[in-house]
């Protein structure tokens, strides 16, 4: 019952947050001294006042800002995110089209980041100040510091171009047809089609972009896991368990890790939310048709419904993930659930 | 632990190796990596240059460009006759053409498609401005009623938005050619879902926005089938990605290579690198209104600047294959004069002219420059080079970078800029599109060059447009270019190049300004 109350409360907060995000982004897109007319009409049509006026009228840009905002809010209440100026299609349809690609990639990246981040964190904490610890720390610092676009090009250059052991860009090889959209996640949809070869091909296309995206979050998780494990390891109950002769691995997995995981979970949640917002550079380099590409195109064409749609999607992602993370806190540590 | 690690590594390597064959094999199909700008598949609304890729493959037009310099050639049309006053054009249509549906291509389809494009009042509708109405004379003859004689009429009919669509099927999907089509036509959604209703050699069989198009052969095509059964146009925004994919044979044509990636590809077995000049032209403009242009409104200063620019240096910045047009008609267009010799630069003479104009020590002037980057080369790079060149004759440019959408476009459109650099690409492949640079033209007015400032030159626009005799039109075009080669507020400084990479197994791959690349000329080498 408490959990239900908690979720209802979170949904109300989320709705207020989304309204706030929509308002702020709407105002910002109108305040920036740029003109969507120039971004969307040809040089020739720019000189035709009739065409310019028709464009402004079509997209409601001829109305006062407050009126534009009320129209937008009314639409939003009906879950109508408006129509993209760039593609003339409903923004909601556009987001539905590109979100699964980003979700699949982000999910893959966050799984890699979490698994390896925690693993490296454990190794680093167990072998504190050893050469292994130094190596893991160096990897995590590199993961956080290396520019994403550079790492993307580097991995593509070596593993695809030079060694030829990884697939190149896109979500699927040209020797396969895209799977029929059920979930929009190619790996799962291929399996639903009963084609494991296609599923493996789609999975292999996730490896390079997934690793690039995972690098940053993995670095953060490693560092967080290490420092929290070290803190937990130095507590009395762990010292006692160790004095009783409990094996190190068992000690970490059964007693220390659970307590050290809560901050890690926060980092995982934030990292996943960040990835779901779409990463323009990685999506561009790997020709990945996701939210990042849509956001970039929307910004270059000053497509305000598209920009606001992406902003709401990002806020929604964070809201949902944070709610899930809060629930998971209680699962990992019963003291959180009971409010101790 | 070590054993486990080795096992995991071995299994991973084996899996990757086994799947490698899957991502390499693509069969007889051709995959094109391209950074496209396509936002709609509705031919009546297409305006973006890369839309020509699929429109050329899936649709026929009345006229076509086999080579930009030869002008428009009949395609679905078998002939065109103008009335004496040039106000009606009667076009006969071939009688063997059929749509992919099997329906014959008729005069009704021609009328419907072109009047729909006009009445949709979308980005490409301006191309139909010259057409008042179309009468169907018989099943294979149409009469265009024009509001003014237009020597570029057949070139306009070759424009991609003038694609002839299967009107019977289009009407079933909500398409209309009525005057109120802008508000009543509802077929866009149908087209954007991946439909093609043309009579070209290919059909769209799959479309994933921002991801890929699949074009497969139209089984009902009335012409000769190509040796390429299927094209996949894959969205690839990054030139490096295109280059790497080409060498791995994941794509067979890379449409948007940069100069860097071209050098990486040089010497690669099985890959040819191609370079073509485009019709995209960079130009300097100087406002004729003294209150805006200041010293650069003086014709002597304009000529001094023309002489001071290092054209060879600019070509080096823009890349191999670039050239400098002599005047407003780009090299490669019908009637264009030869390119300017880069050794035209004469700094000493420029200094003399500047002194004659009353500026022996030069002057300082604002130089707003927008952030656009035609063909990947930022205009700001050209501005910096121009500043360096003009400093040699004492002119100091204060470069002010302004975003295109952040005010530059508005000022440019309203003719409020004094001195700047911009680019221009013809809307349709005909020298008449370039006449907008003349006094009173759209671009001319952006530089404060009103018709009355040079009525003789302004009148040339009307004379060239209404000259229906091709040879006579070419003569007039040449005369216009000679007059403006060293005169006027515009200095064309460069014609941009285009780099493409292609597998050596393909023939007929060429860049075309009309179609970006003409898929109809490509074949597998025997």
CSV table of N, CA and C in Angstrom, one decimal, chain B residues 377-435:
chain,number,residue,atom,x,y,z
B,377,UNK,N,32.0,23.3,-46.3
B,377,UNK,CA,33.1,24.3,-46.1
B,377,UNK,C,32.4,25.5,-45.5
B,378,UNK,N,32.8,25.8,-44.2
B,378,UNK,CA,32.2,27.0,-43.6
B,378,UNK,C,32.5,28.3,-44.3
B,379,UNK,N,31.4,29.1,-44.4
B,379,UNK,CA,31.6,30.4,-45.1
B,379,UNK,C,32.6,31.3,-44.3
B,380,UNK,N,32.7,31.0,-43.0
B,380,UNK,CA,33.6,31.8,-42.2
B,380,UNK,C,35.1,31.5,-42.6
B,381,UNK,N,35.4,30.3,-43.1
B,381,UNK,CA,36.7,30.0,-43.6
B,381,UNK,C,37.0,30.9,-44.8
B,382,UNK,N,36.0,31.1,-45.7
B,382,UNK,CA,36.2,32.0,-46.8
B,382,UNK,C,36.4,33.4,-46.4
B,383,UNK,N,35.6,33.8,-45.3
B,383,UNK,CA,35.7,35.2,-44.9
B,383,UNK,C,37.1,35.5,-44.3
B,384,UNK,N,37.7,34.5,-43.6
B,384,UNK,CA,39.0,34.7,-43.1
B,384,UNK,C,40.0,34.9,-44.2
B,385,UNK,N,39.9,34.1,-45.3
B,385,UNK,CA,40.8,34.1,-46.4
B,385,UNK,C,40.6,35.5,-47.1
B,386,UNK,N,39.4,35.9,-47.3
B,386,UNK,CA,39.1,37.2,-47.9
B,386,UNK,C,39.7,38.3,-47.1
B,387,UNK,N,39.6,38.3,-45.8
B,387,UNK,CA,40.2,39.3,-44.9
B,387,UNK,C,41.7,39.4,-45.2
B,388,UNK,N,42.3,38.2,-45.3
B,388,UNK,CA,43.8,38.2,-45.5
B,388,UNK,C,44.1,38.8,-46.9
B,389,UNK,N,43.3,38.4,-47.9
B,389,UNK,CA,43.6,38.9,-49.3
B,389,UNK,C,43.4,40.4,-49.3
B,390,UNK,N,42.3,40.9,-48.7
B,390,UNK,CA,42.0,42.4,-48.8
B,390,UNK,C,43.0,43.2,-48.0
B,391,UNK,N,43.5,42.6,-47.0
B,391,UNK,CA,44.5,43.3,-46.1
B,391,UNK,C,45.7,43.8,-47.0
B,392,UNK,N,45.9,43.1,-48.1
B,392,UNK,CA,47.1,43.4,-48.9
B,392,UNK,C,46.9,44.7,-49.7
B,393,UNK,N,45.6,45.1,-49.8
B,393,UNK,CA,45.4,46.4,-50.5
B,393,UNK,C,44.9,47.4,-49.4
B,394,UNK,N,45.0,47.1,-48.2
B,394,UNK,CA,44.7,48.1,-47.1
B,394,UNK,C,43.3,48.0,-46.6
B,395,UNK,N,42.5,47.1,-47.1
B,395,UNK,CA,41.1,47.0,-46.6
B,395,UNK,C,41.1,46.0,-45.4
B,396,UNK,N,40.6,46.5,-44.2
B,396,UNK,CA,40.5,45.7,-43.0
B,396,UNK,C,39.1,45.2,-42.8
B,397,UNK,N,38.9,43.9,-42.8
B,397,UNK,CA,37.6,43.4,-42.6
B,397,UNK,C,37.4,43.1,-41.1
B,398,UNK,N,36.3,43.6,-40.6
B,398,UNK,CA,35.9,43.2,-39.2
B,398,UNK,C,34.8,42.1,-39.3
B,399,UNK,N,35.3,40.9,-39.3
B,399,UNK,CA,34.4,39.7,-39.5
B,399,UNK,C,33.5,39.6,-38.3
B,400,UNK,N,32.2,39.6,-38.5
B,400,UNK,CA,31.2,39.4,-37.5
B,400,UNK,C,30.4,38.1,-37.8
B,401,UNK,N,30.6,37.1,-37.0
B,401,UNK,CA,29.9,35.8,-37.3
B,401,UNK,C,28.5,35.9,-36.8
B,402,UNK,N,27.5,35.7,-37.6
B,402,UNK,CA,26.1,35.7,-37.3
B,402,UNK,C,25.4,34.4,-37.7
B,403,UNK,N,24.6,33.9,-36.8
B,403,UNK,CA,23.9,32.7,-37.2
B,403,UNK,C,22.9,33.0,-38.3
B,404,UNK,N,22.7,32.0,-39.2
B,404,UNK,CA,21.8,32.2,-40.4
B,404,UNK,C,20.4,32.5,-39.9
B,405,UNK,N,20.0,31.7,-38.9
B,405,UNK,CA,18.6,31.9,-38.3
B,405,UNK,C,18.6,33.0,-37.3
B,406,UNK,N,19.7,33.5,-36.9
B,406,UNK,CA,19.8,34.5,-35.8
B,406,UNK,C,19.8,35.9,-36.3
B,407,UNK,N,19.3,36.1,-37.5
B,407,UNK,CA,19.2,37.5,-38.0
B,407,UNK,C,19.9,37.7,-39.4
B,408,UNK,N,20.9,36.8,-39.7
B,408,UNK,CA,21.5,37.0,-41.0
B,408,UNK,C,20.6,36.9,-42.1
B,409,UNK,N,19.8,35.8,-42.1
B,409,UNK,CA,18.9,35.5,-43.2
B,409,UNK,C,17.9,36.7,-43.4
B,410,UNK,N,17.4,37.2,-42.3
B,410,UNK,CA,16.5,38.3,-42.5
B,410,UNK,C,17.1,39.5,-43.1
B,411,UNK,N,18.3,39.9,-42.6
B,411,UNK,CA,19.0,41.0,-43.1
B,411,UNK,C,19.4,40.8,-44.6
B,412,UNK,N,19.8,39.6,-44.9
B,412,UNK,CA,20.2,39.3,-46.3
B,412,UNK,C,19.0,39.4,-47.2
B,413,UNK,N,17.9,38.8,-46.8
B,413,UNK,CA,16.7,38.9,-47.6
B,413,UNK,C,16.3,40.3,-47.8
B,414,UNK,N,16.4,41.1,-46.8
B,414,UNK,CA,15.9,42.5,-46.9
B,414,UNK,C,16.9,43.4,-47.4
B,415,UNK,N,18.1,42.9,-47.9
B,415,UNK,CA,19.1,43.7,-48.5
B,415,UNK,C,19.8,44.7,-47.5
B,416,UNK,N,19.9,44.3,-46.3
B,416,UNK,CA,20.4,45.3,-45.3
B,416,UNK,C,21.9,45.1,-45.0
B,417,UNK,N,22.5,44.1,-45.7
B,417,UNK,CA,23.9,43.8,-45.4
B,417,UNK,C,24.8,44.6,-46.4
B,418,UNK,N,25.9,45.2,-45.8
B,418,UNK,CA,26.7,46.0,-46.7
B,418,UNK,C,27.7,45.2,-47.5
B,419,UNK,N,28.4,44.3,-46.8
B,419,UNK,CA,29.5,43.6,-47.5
B,419,UNK,C,29.6,42.2,-46.8
B,420,UNK,N,29.5,41.1,-47.6
B,420,UNK,CA,29.5,39.8,-47.0
B,420,UNK,C,29.8,38.7,-48.1
B,421,UNK,N,29.8,37.5,-47.6
B,421,UNK,CA,30.1,36.4,-48.5
B,421,UNK,C,28.9,35.4,-48.3
B,422,UNK,N,28.4,34.9,-49.4
B,422,UNK,CA,27.2,33.9,-49.3
B,422,UNK,C,27.4,32.9,-50.4
B,423,UNK,N,26.4,32.0,-50.4
B,423,UNK,CA,26.5,31.0,-51.5
B,423,UNK,C,25.1,30.9,-52.2
B,424,UNK,N,25.1,30.3,-53.3
B,424,UNK,CA,23.9,30.2,-54.1
B,424,UNK,C,23.9,28.9,-54.9
B,425,UNK,N,22.8,28.2,-55.0
B,425,UNK,CA,22.7,27.0,-55.8
B,425,UNK,C,21.4,27.1,-56.6
B,426,UNK,N,21.5,26.9,-57.9
B,426,UNK,CA,20.3,27.1,-58.7
B,426,UNK,C,19.1,26.2,-58.3
B,427,UNK,N,17.9,26.7,-58.2
B,427,UNK,CA,16.8,25.9,-57.9
B,427,UNK,C,16.5,24.9,-58.9
B,428,UNK,N,16.7,25.2,-60.2
B,428,UNK,CA,16.5,24.2,-61.2
B,428,UNK,C,17.7,24.4,-62.2
B,429,UNK,N,18.0,23.3,-62.9
B,429,UNK,CA,19.3,23.3,-63.7
B,429,UNK,C,19.1,24.1,-65.0
B,430,UNK,N,19.1,25.4,-64.9
B,430,UNK,CA,19.0,26.2,-66.1
B,430,UNK,C,19.6,27.6,-65.8
B,431,UNK,N,20.3,28.1,-66.8
B,431,UNK,CA,21.0,29.4,-66.5
B,431,UNK,C,20.0,30.5,-66.1
B,432,UNK,N,18.8,30.4,-66.5
B,432,UNK,CA,17.8,31.4,-66.2
B,432,UNK,C,17.6,31.6,-64.7
B,433,UNK,N,17.9,30.5,-63.9
B,433,UNK,CA,17.8,30.6,-62.5
B,433,UNK,C,18.9,31.6,-61.9
B,434,UNK,N,19.9,31.8,-62.7
B,434,UNK,CA,21.0,32.7,-62.3
B,434,UNK,C,20.7,34.1,-62.6
B,435,UNK,N,19.7,34.4,-63.4
B,435,UNK,CA,19.4,35.8,-63.7
B,435,UNK,C,18.9,36.6,-62.6
